[in-house]
């Protein structure tokens, strides 16, 4: 062996340990990140073209020869013909380093540089400022109607490419996704959101009503953005209640992981509650003036579109028919990576596998230091990546269970409440999926139903947030950039119909509001439900939108150099210093739990408590040193609060909303405008002329569709739009 090969092996062993060993990969040295980063810099040839970032931002394969240049490899868990491709990395000098015992590594140089360092991209790379440069991946998804039978009941659903869930979209870390969405619906527009994707400098690609008009019938819209994060997420319609009727699917971005594993499960596991009728029809339950009854009740829940033990009959839909279950194959002695997503409309799920443990390696799109648990609490919109050991000598099958969390569910057959006593009966069966080990019995007679039991007893609605420590840390400054009193919002509910929103909106709404005392002291007002005009997205009319009290806009200063944090509090308690008798009878606090989702950024959880927020005492208990970080956070019910912080480094118009579909549609949302102070044209200069023109053209198509037919009557707007 050549001396240089011996030296290289020694350096690699120092960085990643013995490939045959079992060292903790997170304790090893980090790769050096190559120079460069994400900066917005207009091109000389087109100073307002949103594609004019530094040359490394967008890379396409222009010819057949270029497709053969660069580094190419197959990532674990991807389909057989899928390849990661990095055209700018010469395979003579670079290699893929993501193996069974080196999952923390992704790409690295084969030889140390002149300074003796090995450069590359791994789990320690700060993906907010650096990522490898991949290729453009093209997908086309068609939005249409279809009749499906996920639990045996026929449903007139909305589907992507004819399936529920929609097709799994895949990319590699640093790729650009180019996704053409066609609207084939007969009576609605649509918009598609890429949940949790940061959309750095591409606010126009977020796919929500504040950033674009709906895609008109018979028309297409091309979403184009770079994936700077990696992990597991999903895409879904953000037009009214469409995703609750079926418009959602998994999105997987291949990259490094914070713990080693052998095999990735073939399917992403999407858990959701489900209604048999149209979600638009079910929404009437939210439009009641009786707060106690203002909950849409779900019929059942599904795993990957299958009802398991809750199937009610029909071909392939009997609880005794194995095709009614989502089955995940395990191999004894192997470590299996699972990707789990709550793609439902209202219920929080406690997920477990009988007689198995989870090693959690990521929450949402944030890699974390591994911890072990026997349960995952997954609120609507949240995701987890986990590793499960396939135990040696195992045969047969085990139940994968999804039980709705106490206090965070409501079903037509009743509610899940594990604290109700020894005689507790559940409205639905929790056995929705199967983990299957190879066995002689399975091979000879087909897959048999498990007989395993669960020993789980904790079904509370809050997860072990304190154990979710990001690998790439944030250290939060103790002084926010904003006035906290003007960013403390209370979940509230109107008790009388809102007659200002027209006939279709004349009902009692959910909303986020400021403390009335703060409103009085500052002159700032926010106590209206979120409600916008599909034809007037905020991004195209910032001045006019700000004047509309139902657009619920808050402004935050853009900070390019990551030199500060915005704090925000969502509170479910009675308003501080305000007695119930002093509250307006029209708008009262609501003590329910709400999974809140931030667009355009991750947020750290400074504090999360079941006790009311105290502006003096509560901050003394907060965690500022690498707190848990994600994009969807549960606000505890019964008077609790959550305090979050984020970097205002992504200019644009970004939604913050409850991810319970019925609450968001009723108005429980606000929008953040992040831009340079004193520069009202900042967002437009970042997006560029072509992006703005494309949005304007889309609004023109939508307006023409409204007036050329009876569409305006068919889509009489009775919700917030999101």
XYZ file of C-alpha atoms in Angstrom:
722
model
C 0.000 0.000 0.000
C 1.294 3.465 -0.872
C 2.342 5.715 2.011
C -0.189 8.394 0.945
C -2.987 5.809 1.140
C -1.895 4.810 4.638
C -1.876 8.465 5.731
C -5.287 9.077 4.170
C -6.750 6.037 5.934
C -5.374 7.341 9.213
C -6.961 10.759 8.696
C -10.316 9.245 7.742
C -10.198 6.938 10.759
C -9.592 9.983 12.952
C -12.580 11.766 11.449
C -15.050 8.881 11.299
C -13.547 6.157 13.411
C -12.989 2.557 12.458
C -15.600 1.663 9.781
C -16.027 -1.688 11.511
C -16.396 -0.146 14.965
C -19.378 1.246 16.808
C -18.107 4.580 18.104
C -20.599 7.367 18.631
C -20.293 9.206 15.292
C -21.209 12.542 16.860
C -18.118 12.460 19.080
C -15.767 12.339 16.120
C -14.108 15.302 14.413
C -16.031 17.355 11.890
C -15.310 17.833 8.224
C -14.296 21.337 7.172
C -17.021 23.021 5.136
C -15.778 24.233 1.727
C -15.687 28.019 1.262
C -18.849 29.748 0.057
C -22.373 30.174 1.304
C -25.825 31.457 0.576
C -25.873 35.141 -0.286
C -28.285 37.035 -2.472
C -26.336 38.820 -5.184
C -28.114 40.191 -8.281
C -26.635 39.166 -11.600
C -25.102 41.899 -13.753
C -27.081 40.733 -16.779
C -30.403 40.716 -14.983
C -30.241 42.721 -11.742
C -33.775 41.742 -10.712
C -33.883 38.119 -11.847
C -34.602 35.838 -8.887
C -32.266 33.280 -10.476
C -29.365 35.704 -10.215
C -27.801 34.386 -7.033
C -24.152 33.444 -6.963
C -23.378 31.003 -9.721
C -23.467 27.972 -7.440
C -27.167 28.330 -6.659
C -28.829 26.732 -9.677
C -27.190 24.029 -11.752
C -28.882 22.157 -14.576
C -27.713 19.339 -16.792
C -27.529 21.012 -20.190
C -26.260 18.088 -22.225
C -25.654 14.371 -22.136
C -21.912 14.793 -21.528
C -22.470 16.893 -18.437
C -24.739 14.193 -16.997
C -21.678 11.910 -16.910
C -19.455 14.428 -15.139
C -19.284 14.812 -11.413
C -19.882 12.524 -8.468
C -22.830 10.100 -8.633
C -24.071 7.552 -6.090
C -27.199 5.766 -4.878
C -28.449 6.906 -1.433
C -29.849 4.347 1.010
C -33.645 4.152 0.863
C -34.061 5.626 -2.618
C -35.586 3.718 -5.560
C -33.170 1.579 -7.531
C -32.780 4.008 -10.431
C -32.432 7.119 -8.247
C -28.994 8.714 -7.978
C -27.531 11.685 -6.154
C -25.457 13.683 -8.618
C -23.065 16.539 -7.869
C -21.708 17.785 -11.219
C -19.202 20.212 -9.703
C -17.461 17.549 -7.612
C -14.782 15.664 -9.509
C -14.899 11.953 -8.484
C -11.121 11.887 -8.735
C -11.020 14.132 -5.678
C -14.423 13.632 -4.010
C -16.391 10.633 -2.794
C -19.649 9.717 -1.096
C -18.919 8.755 2.501
C -22.423 7.814 3.688
C -22.172 4.166 4.686
C -23.674 1.765 7.200
C -21.195 2.862 9.866
C -20.668 6.449 8.683
C -24.165 7.906 8.268
C -23.043 11.232 9.721
C -20.927 11.817 6.609
C -22.294 12.772 3.176
C -19.531 14.007 0.841
C -15.800 14.431 1.401
C -12.536 14.959 -0.385
C -10.480 11.835 -0.882
C -7.270 13.580 0.142
C -6.509 16.290 2.655
C -5.993 19.766 1.291
C -2.670 21.595 1.416
C -3.587 22.716 4.922
C -3.966 19.087 6.047
C -7.750 19.313 6.389
C -10.384 17.141 4.771
C -13.196 19.225 3.312
C -16.724 17.968 2.872
C -20.358 18.029 3.974
C -21.602 16.099 6.981
C -24.075 16.186 9.867
C -22.136 19.074 11.466
C -22.296 21.310 8.367
C -24.380 24.394 9.077
C -27.003 23.820 6.387
C -28.328 27.339 6.872
C -25.207 28.786 5.273
C -23.693 25.907 3.274
C -24.801 22.919 1.197
C -23.447 20.913 -1.725
C -24.608 21.860 -5.207
C -26.784 19.179 -6.767
C -28.912 19.060 -9.897
C -32.403 20.110 -10.926
C -35.007 17.375 -10.446
C -38.245 17.653 -12.360
C -41.653 16.398 -11.253
C -45.184 16.910 -12.528
C -48.187 16.457 -10.259
C -51.796 16.667 -11.352
C -54.477 17.855 -8.931
C -57.792 16.148 -9.658
C -60.826 14.490 -8.107
C -61.181 10.756 -7.536
C -63.196 8.215 -5.567
C -61.099 6.305 -3.026
C -61.878 3.724 -0.306
C -59.160 4.044 2.358
C -61.246 2.371 5.085
C -64.010 0.827 2.975
C -66.197 3.931 2.785
C -66.221 5.590 -0.631
C -65.030 9.193 -0.584
C -65.078 11.783 -3.334
C -61.524 12.866 -2.642
C -58.926 15.215 -4.075
C -55.775 13.405 -5.194
C -52.275 13.963 -6.574
C -51.667 11.885 -9.705
C -54.675 9.726 -8.838
C -53.326 8.444 -5.513
C -53.707 9.040 -1.781
C -51.258 9.783 -0.327
C -49.650 11.445 -3.324
C -46.430 10.182 -4.926
C -43.247 10.331 -2.885
C -41.027 13.129 -4.203
C -37.294 12.676 -3.611
C -34.208 14.848 -3.843
C -30.650 14.932 -2.565
C -29.261 17.573 -0.254
C -28.527 20.678 -2.321
C -30.728 19.769 -5.310
C -33.119 22.151 -6.957
C -36.706 20.889 -7.202
C -38.708 21.969 -10.240
C -42.292 20.807 -9.764
C -45.029 21.581 -12.259
C -48.500 21.511 -10.715
C -51.512 21.225 -13.007
C -54.965 22.099 -11.717
C -57.466 19.607 -13.173
C -60.169 20.307 -10.573
C -63.605 21.152 -11.985
C -64.620 23.807 -9.467
C -61.653 25.171 -7.462
C -58.250 26.730 -7.660
C -55.308 25.219 -5.795
C -51.910 26.051 -4.266
C -49.241 23.603 -3.103
C -47.041 24.199 -0.061
C -43.738 22.443 0.637
C -44.031 22.040 4.378
C -40.948 23.018 6.378
C -38.852 23.958 3.343
C -37.083 27.178 4.271
C -37.475 28.791 0.824
C -34.445 31.010 1.372
C -34.826 33.976 -1.021
C -37.702 32.161 -2.803
C -40.723 33.393 -0.852
C -42.766 33.311 -4.085
C -42.443 29.498 -4.104
C -44.054 28.928 -0.681
C -47.394 27.967 -2.238
C -49.859 29.817 0.013
C -52.510 32.487 -0.473
C -50.285 35.270 0.869
C -47.657 34.603 -1.835
C -49.697 33.749 -4.932
C -53.190 33.662 -6.378
C -54.673 30.175 -6.734
C -53.699 28.187 -9.810
C -56.633 28.576 -12.203
C -58.477 25.559 -13.578
C -56.726 23.999 -16.545
C -53.534 25.948 -15.820
C -50.145 25.056 -14.381
C -47.676 26.695 -12.021
C -44.035 25.716 -11.772
C -42.540 25.694 -8.285
C -38.770 25.994 -8.317
C -36.605 26.043 -5.201
C -33.405 24.644 -3.752
C -33.502 22.214 -0.823
C -30.913 23.385 1.679
C -32.188 21.112 4.452
C -32.408 17.328 4.441
C -34.660 14.770 6.079
C -38.371 13.988 5.994
C -41.246 16.293 5.213
C -44.398 16.511 3.100
C -46.220 18.638 0.571
C -49.887 19.532 0.650
C -52.477 21.900 -0.718
C -52.724 25.179 1.169
C -55.960 26.200 -0.523
C -58.719 26.190 2.094
C -59.462 22.622 3.236
C -58.184 20.683 0.233
C -55.467 18.714 1.995
C -58.029 17.323 4.469
C -59.729 15.752 1.451
C -56.552 14.005 0.282
C -54.096 16.475 -1.276
C -50.870 15.546 0.503
C -47.805 13.405 -0.093
C -44.302 12.700 1.300
C -41.153 14.626 0.369
C -37.793 13.026 1.192
C -34.435 14.815 0.953
C -31.528 12.402 1.215
C -28.589 13.489 3.349
C -26.543 12.547 6.411
C -28.002 11.265 9.697
C -26.967 11.644 13.315
C -26.788 7.886 13.997
C -25.871 4.817 12.007
C -28.404 2.439 10.471
C -28.425 -0.411 7.964
C -31.710 -0.193 6.065
C -34.273 2.482 5.331
C -37.916 1.439 5.179
C -39.336 1.453 1.679
C -42.307 3.663 2.564
C -42.642 6.926 4.431
C -45.222 6.476 7.212
C -47.956 9.121 6.926
C -50.471 9.065 9.792
C -53.677 11.039 9.475
C -57.183 11.356 10.809
C -59.917 11.217 8.161
C -63.491 12.265 7.400
C -65.805 10.349 5.097
C -67.711 13.397 3.881
C -66.097 16.327 2.118
C -63.969 18.436 4.470
C -65.746 21.472 3.048
C -69.057 20.028 4.232
C -67.645 19.050 7.628
C -66.388 22.590 8.150
C -69.912 23.649 9.101
C -69.183 22.311 12.596
C -66.551 25.030 13.093
C -69.055 27.665 12.032
C -71.156 27.313 15.167
C -71.468 30.060 17.770
C -71.243 27.514 20.595
C -67.556 27.269 21.544
C -68.113 23.966 23.327
C -69.315 22.404 20.065
C -66.851 24.095 17.731
C -64.903 20.992 16.753
C -65.074 18.990 13.579
C -65.324 15.354 14.612
C -63.291 12.892 12.565
C -64.467 9.453 11.414
C -61.278 7.399 11.616
C -57.524 7.495 11.127
C -55.187 6.014 8.553
C -51.590 4.936 8.015
C -50.468 5.492 4.420
C -54.105 5.628 3.363
C -55.052 2.350 5.075
C -57.306 1.950 8.105
C -55.958 -1.279 9.617
C -58.245 -2.598 12.344
C -60.688 0.246 11.669
C -61.444 -0.914 8.138
C -65.163 -1.446 7.696
C -65.401 -3.882 4.818
C -65.275 -4.088 1.066
C -62.526 -5.515 -1.156
C -59.202 -5.288 0.687
C -60.799 -3.410 3.555
C -61.587 -6.030 6.149
C -59.683 -5.962 9.462
C -58.912 -9.606 8.725
C -57.453 -8.754 5.307
C -53.747 -8.007 5.387
C -54.115 -5.537 2.507
C -55.985 -3.241 4.908
C -52.683 -2.576 6.717
C -49.524 -0.684 5.904
C -46.763 -3.292 6.363
C -43.093 -2.464 7.023
C -40.596 -5.289 6.585
C -37.852 -5.740 9.211
C -34.702 -7.857 9.064
C -33.456 -9.397 12.335
C -30.188 -7.847 13.507
C -30.476 -4.813 11.228
C -31.082 -1.167 12.159
C -34.038 0.327 10.274
C -34.667 4.000 9.538
C -38.313 5.068 9.571
C -39.748 8.418 8.502
C -43.025 9.373 10.247
C -45.336 12.288 9.405
C -48.614 13.460 10.922
C -50.460 14.583 7.796
C -53.827 14.778 9.523
C -56.300 17.569 10.112
C -56.713 17.720 13.875
C -55.532 14.827 16.039
C -52.144 14.478 17.731
C -50.947 10.862 17.687
C -48.869 8.834 20.120
C -47.048 6.298 17.949
C -45.399 3.122 19.212
C -44.291 -0.333 18.061
C -45.022 -3.225 20.407
C -41.869 -4.476 22.155
C -39.570 -2.059 20.268
C -37.837 1.254 21.014
C -37.239 4.310 18.832
C -33.886 6.056 18.527
C -34.890 9.551 17.430
C -32.444 11.262 15.036
C -34.440 14.197 13.630
C -37.544 16.235 14.359
C -39.113 18.077 11.463
C -36.076 18.895 9.235
C -33.640 19.362 12.126
C -31.030 16.637 12.835
C -30.776 16.059 16.582
C -28.533 14.166 18.968
C -30.042 10.673 19.266
C -32.215 9.747 22.215
C -34.251 6.630 22.924
C -37.969 6.445 23.701
C -40.886 4.018 23.459
C -43.335 6.657 22.173
C -43.480 9.490 19.677
C -45.960 12.316 20.163
C -46.588 13.698 16.675
C -48.799 16.772 16.318
C -50.344 17.759 12.994
C -47.579 18.834 10.614
C -44.729 17.391 12.679
C -42.250 14.754 11.498
C -39.768 12.387 13.112
C -36.899 10.336 11.725
C -36.135 7.328 13.902
C -34.037 4.171 13.942
C -35.538 0.910 15.185
C -33.404 -2.151 15.852
C -34.569 -5.329 14.208
C -33.870 -7.599 17.119
C -31.872 -10.768 16.489
C -33.808 -14.007 16.477
C -37.148 -12.266 15.979
C -39.822 -13.788 13.764
C -43.463 -12.997 13.228
C -45.254 -9.657 13.292
C -45.770 -6.728 15.672
C -48.350 -3.966 15.805
C -47.480 -0.410 14.928
C -49.983 1.631 16.953
C -51.246 5.179 16.595
C -53.325 6.356 19.534
C -54.746 9.855 19.645
C -53.255 11.848 22.509
C -55.328 12.783 25.548
C -57.049 16.119 25.050
C -55.838 16.498 21.453
C -58.478 14.617 19.498
C -62.175 14.429 18.762
C -63.931 11.651 16.845
C -67.561 10.998 16.007
C -67.454 7.814 18.068
C -65.990 9.619 21.072
C -62.617 10.834 22.343
C -59.420 9.103 23.396
C -58.783 9.680 27.094
C -56.439 7.249 28.806
C -57.086 8.905 32.192
C -60.774 8.019 32.252
C -60.244 4.995 34.484
C -59.967 1.231 34.313
C -63.123 0.867 32.224
C -61.861 3.154 29.476
C -63.060 2.212 26.007
C -61.555 3.782 22.921
C -63.664 4.922 19.966
C -61.246 3.423 17.418
C -58.674 0.646 17.314
C -55.091 1.852 17.583
C -53.631 -1.024 15.526
C -53.056 0.596 12.146
C -49.770 -0.861 10.873
C -47.619 -3.988 11.004
C -43.907 -4.542 11.486
C -43.142 -7.894 9.843
C -40.140 -10.154 10.389
C -39.547 -13.069 8.023
C -40.885 -16.389 9.256
C -41.831 -19.774 7.856
C -45.482 -19.131 8.705
C -45.490 -15.823 6.797
C -43.924 -17.451 3.757
C -46.298 -20.405 3.583
C -49.677 -18.909 4.472
C -49.279 -15.221 3.706
C -48.768 -12.505 6.277
C -50.621 -13.152 9.522
C -51.936 -10.561 11.952
C -49.783 -9.885 15.010
C -50.688 -11.030 18.498
C -48.344 -8.600 20.278
C -49.360 -6.336 23.157
C -48.528 -2.775 24.126
C -47.264 -1.763 27.563
C -47.478 1.964 26.860
C -49.313 4.029 29.500
C -48.357 7.656 28.737
C -50.611 9.281 26.141
C -50.150 12.932 27.066
C -50.171 15.523 24.309
C -46.672 16.951 24.900
C -43.461 15.283 23.789
C -40.025 15.154 25.430
C -38.891 18.459 23.922
C -36.001 18.806 26.394
C -34.273 15.804 24.792
C -34.388 17.223 21.263
C -30.936 18.798 21.011
C -30.011 19.937 17.480
C -26.675 18.802 16.093
C -26.082 22.227 14.521
C -26.593 24.524 17.514
C -28.218 27.915 17.928
C -27.177 30.092 20.854
C -29.995 32.587 21.336
C -29.345 36.146 22.447
C -31.199 37.038 25.622
C -32.418 40.366 24.249
C -34.816 40.076 21.302
C -34.871 42.428 18.332
C -38.569 43.095 18.885
C -40.881 44.295 21.647
C -42.162 41.089 23.248
C -45.496 42.589 24.311
C -46.327 43.225 20.639
C -45.419 39.642 19.719
C -47.416 37.898 22.454
C -50.560 36.481 20.906
C -53.492 34.736 22.540
C -55.633 31.980 21.081
C -59.148 33.370 21.090
C -62.600 32.664 19.765
C -65.455 34.932 18.778
C -68.732 34.261 20.562
C -70.958 36.092 18.102
C -70.966 35.946 14.301
C -68.549 38.245 12.511
C -70.767 40.313 10.258
C -67.827 42.204 8.747
C -66.758 39.256 6.570
C -69.842 39.032 4.394
C -72.562 36.438 4.330
C -70.192 33.486 3.850
C -68.011 34.582 6.769
C -70.873 35.457 9.104
C -69.992 33.020 11.893
C -67.793 32.859 14.998
C -64.103 32.552 14.157
C -60.860 31.449 15.746
C -58.128 34.093 15.879
C -54.830 35.230 17.352
C -55.086 38.499 19.252
C -52.996 40.937 21.246
C -53.692 41.676 24.893
C -56.360 44.454 24.885
C -54.332 46.327 27.500
C -51.347 46.358 25.130
C -53.598 47.504 22.307
C -54.805 50.383 24.449
C -51.300 51.358 25.580
C -49.589 51.150 22.179
C -52.367 51.963 19.740
C -51.553 48.745 17.875
C -54.602 46.625 17.123
C -54.867 42.919 16.330
C -58.039 41.139 17.334
C -59.537 39.988 14.037
C -59.674 36.559 12.415
C -57.265 36.009 9.542
C -59.216 36.424 6.311
C -57.789 37.294 2.917
C -58.841 37.774 -0.667
C -57.581 35.042 -3.014
C -57.144 37.681 -5.723
C -55.034 39.937 -3.517
C -51.993 38.061 -2.132
C -50.021 40.088 0.369
C -46.771 39.780 -1.548
C -48.206 41.831 -4.441
C -49.866 44.511 -2.311
C -47.980 45.110 0.916
C -49.323 48.627 1.446
C -52.961 47.732 0.884
C -52.718 44.494 2.834
C -51.286 46.255 5.866
C -54.341 48.517 5.995
C -56.690 45.515 6.142
C -57.176 44.430 9.793
C -58.008 40.863 8.712
C -54.614 40.363 7.049
C -53.007 40.291 10.542
C -49.583 41.559 9.459
C -46.641 42.082 11.779
C -43.353 43.559 10.557
C -39.935 42.325 11.647
C -36.519 43.727 10.655
C -34.406 41.689 8.258
C -30.972 40.758 9.595
C -28.651 39.344 6.966
C -25.738 38.563 9.261
C -27.675 36.385 11.751
C -27.010 38.907 14.505
C -30.221 38.684 16.487
C -33.463 36.878 17.160
C -37.165 37.643 17.074
C -39.141 36.328 20.043
C -42.785 35.300 19.819
C -45.196 33.899 22.392
C -48.433 32.019 21.731
C -50.526 31.857 24.905
C -53.680 29.881 25.684
C -54.345 31.497 29.073
C -56.614 34.306 30.181
C -55.047 37.586 29.183
C -52.629 38.949 31.802
C -53.986 41.673 34.042
C -57.412 41.251 32.527
C -60.332 39.784 34.405
C -62.860 37.709 32.455
C -65.487 40.357 33.204
C -63.317 42.969 31.457
C -63.012 41.018 28.215
C -65.170 41.832 25.259
C -67.988 39.347 25.139
C -67.343 39.050 21.423
C -63.725 37.818 21.653
C -62.696 35.554 24.533
C -59.536 33.491 25.192
C -59.601 29.824 24.322
C -57.595 27.320 26.348
C -57.223 24.661 23.674
C -53.934 23.128 22.489
C -52.800 24.208 19.043
C -49.940 22.920 16.823
C -48.515 26.171 15.414
C -46.519 26.125 12.169
C -44.026 28.779 11.064
C -43.326 29.257 7.355
C -39.918 30.379 6.113
C -37.961 29.508 9.244
C -37.332 27.045 12.013
C -37.999 28.272 15.535
C -36.318 27.332 18.791
C -38.496 26.508 21.769
C -37.289 28.814 24.516
C -40.028 27.709 26.876
C -43.109 25.502 26.803
C -45.307 25.275 29.870
C -48.763 24.293 31.026
C -48.647 27.343 33.314
C -49.651 30.862 32.168
C -46.915 33.088 30.772
C -45.450 35.601 33.221
C -43.412 38.353 31.491
C -41.052 38.628 34.485
C -40.708 35.108 35.864
C -41.160 32.910 32.764
C -38.035 34.094 30.866
C -35.924 33.125 33.867
C -36.755 29.471 33.138
C -36.068 29.569 29.401
C -33.353 27.648 27.577
C -31.148 29.890 25.410
C -28.305 27.433 24.777
C -29.158 25.228 21.794
C -32.857 24.759 22.619
C -35.100 22.333 20.697
C -35.728 23.564 17.155
C -38.425 22.739 14.619
C -41.049 24.375 12.385
C -44.228 23.064 14.062
C -44.662 23.494 17.820
C -47.493 22.528 20.164
C -48.999 25.282 22.307
C -50.120 23.525 25.510
C -53.797 23.778 26.333
C -55.489 24.655 29.602
C -53.752 27.985 30.046
C -50.192 27.175 28.975
C -47.893 28.914 26.521
C -44.966 28.420 24.177
C -42.143 30.929 23.650
C -40.113 30.655 20.443
C -37.301 32.558 18.750
C -36.069 32.683 15.166
C -33.555 34.464 12.959
C -35.170 37.095 10.709
C -32.737 36.299 7.878
C -35.195 35.247 5.174
C -36.983 38.203 3.548
C -40.585 37.654 2.562
C -44.183 37.273 3.670
C -44.512 34.233 5.930
C -47.543 32.600 7.513
C -47.815 31.524 11.137
C -50.905 29.394 11.712
C -52.478 26.589 13.648
C -52.127 23.380 11.621
C -55.484 22.032 12.729
C -57.185 22.500 9.367
C -60.457 23.716 10.798
C -58.781 26.318 13.006
C -56.583 27.721 10.228
C -59.564 27.941 7.907
C -61.535 29.684 10.639
C -58.875 32.373 11.072
C -56.251 31.219 13.609
C -53.288 32.713 11.742
C -51.144 35.770 11.172
C -48.438 36.727 8.703
C -44.929 38.062 9.245
C -43.342 40.510 6.809
C -39.557 40.339 7.103
C -37.771 43.098 5.226
C -35.100 45.729 5.606
C -36.173 48.654 7.735
C -36.885 51.722 5.635
C -36.810 49.736 2.379
C -40.393 48.861 1.316
C -39.100 47.420 -1.972
C -36.715 44.981 -0.327
C -38.784 41.821 -0.881
C -39.405 42.685 -4.538
C -35.680 43.270 -5.131
C -34.913 39.843 -3.659
C -37.572 38.052 -5.696
C -36.763 39.873 -8.920
C -38.851 41.128 -11.802
C -39.447 37.755 -13.443
C -40.769 36.212 -10.229
C -43.107 39.133 -9.599
C -44.311 39.090 -13.222
C -44.999 35.361 -12.940
C -47.126 35.958 -9.844
C -49.006 38.787 -11.556
C -49.658 36.581 -14.586
C -50.965 33.827 -12.322
C -53.375 36.265 -10.707
C -54.535 37.306 -14.167
C -55.290 33.677 -15.047
C -57.197 33.282 -11.779
C -59.240 36.447 -12.335
C -60.137 35.426 -15.889
C -61.208 32.007 -14.628
C -63.483 33.662 -12.058
C -65.282 35.840 -14.556
C -65.509 33.482 -17.515
C -67.819 31.006 -15.776
C -69.748 30.316 -12.610
C -66.569 29.544 -10.670
C -67.016 32.545 -8.370
C -70.377 31.186 -7.270
C -69.045 27.656 -6.877
C -66.114 28.745 -4.711
C -67.998 31.144 -2.459
C -65.308 31.742 0.120
C -66.369 30.810 3.646
C -62.923 30.441 5.217
C -59.668 32.311 5.761
C -58.101 31.039 2.542
C -55.333 29.055 4.208
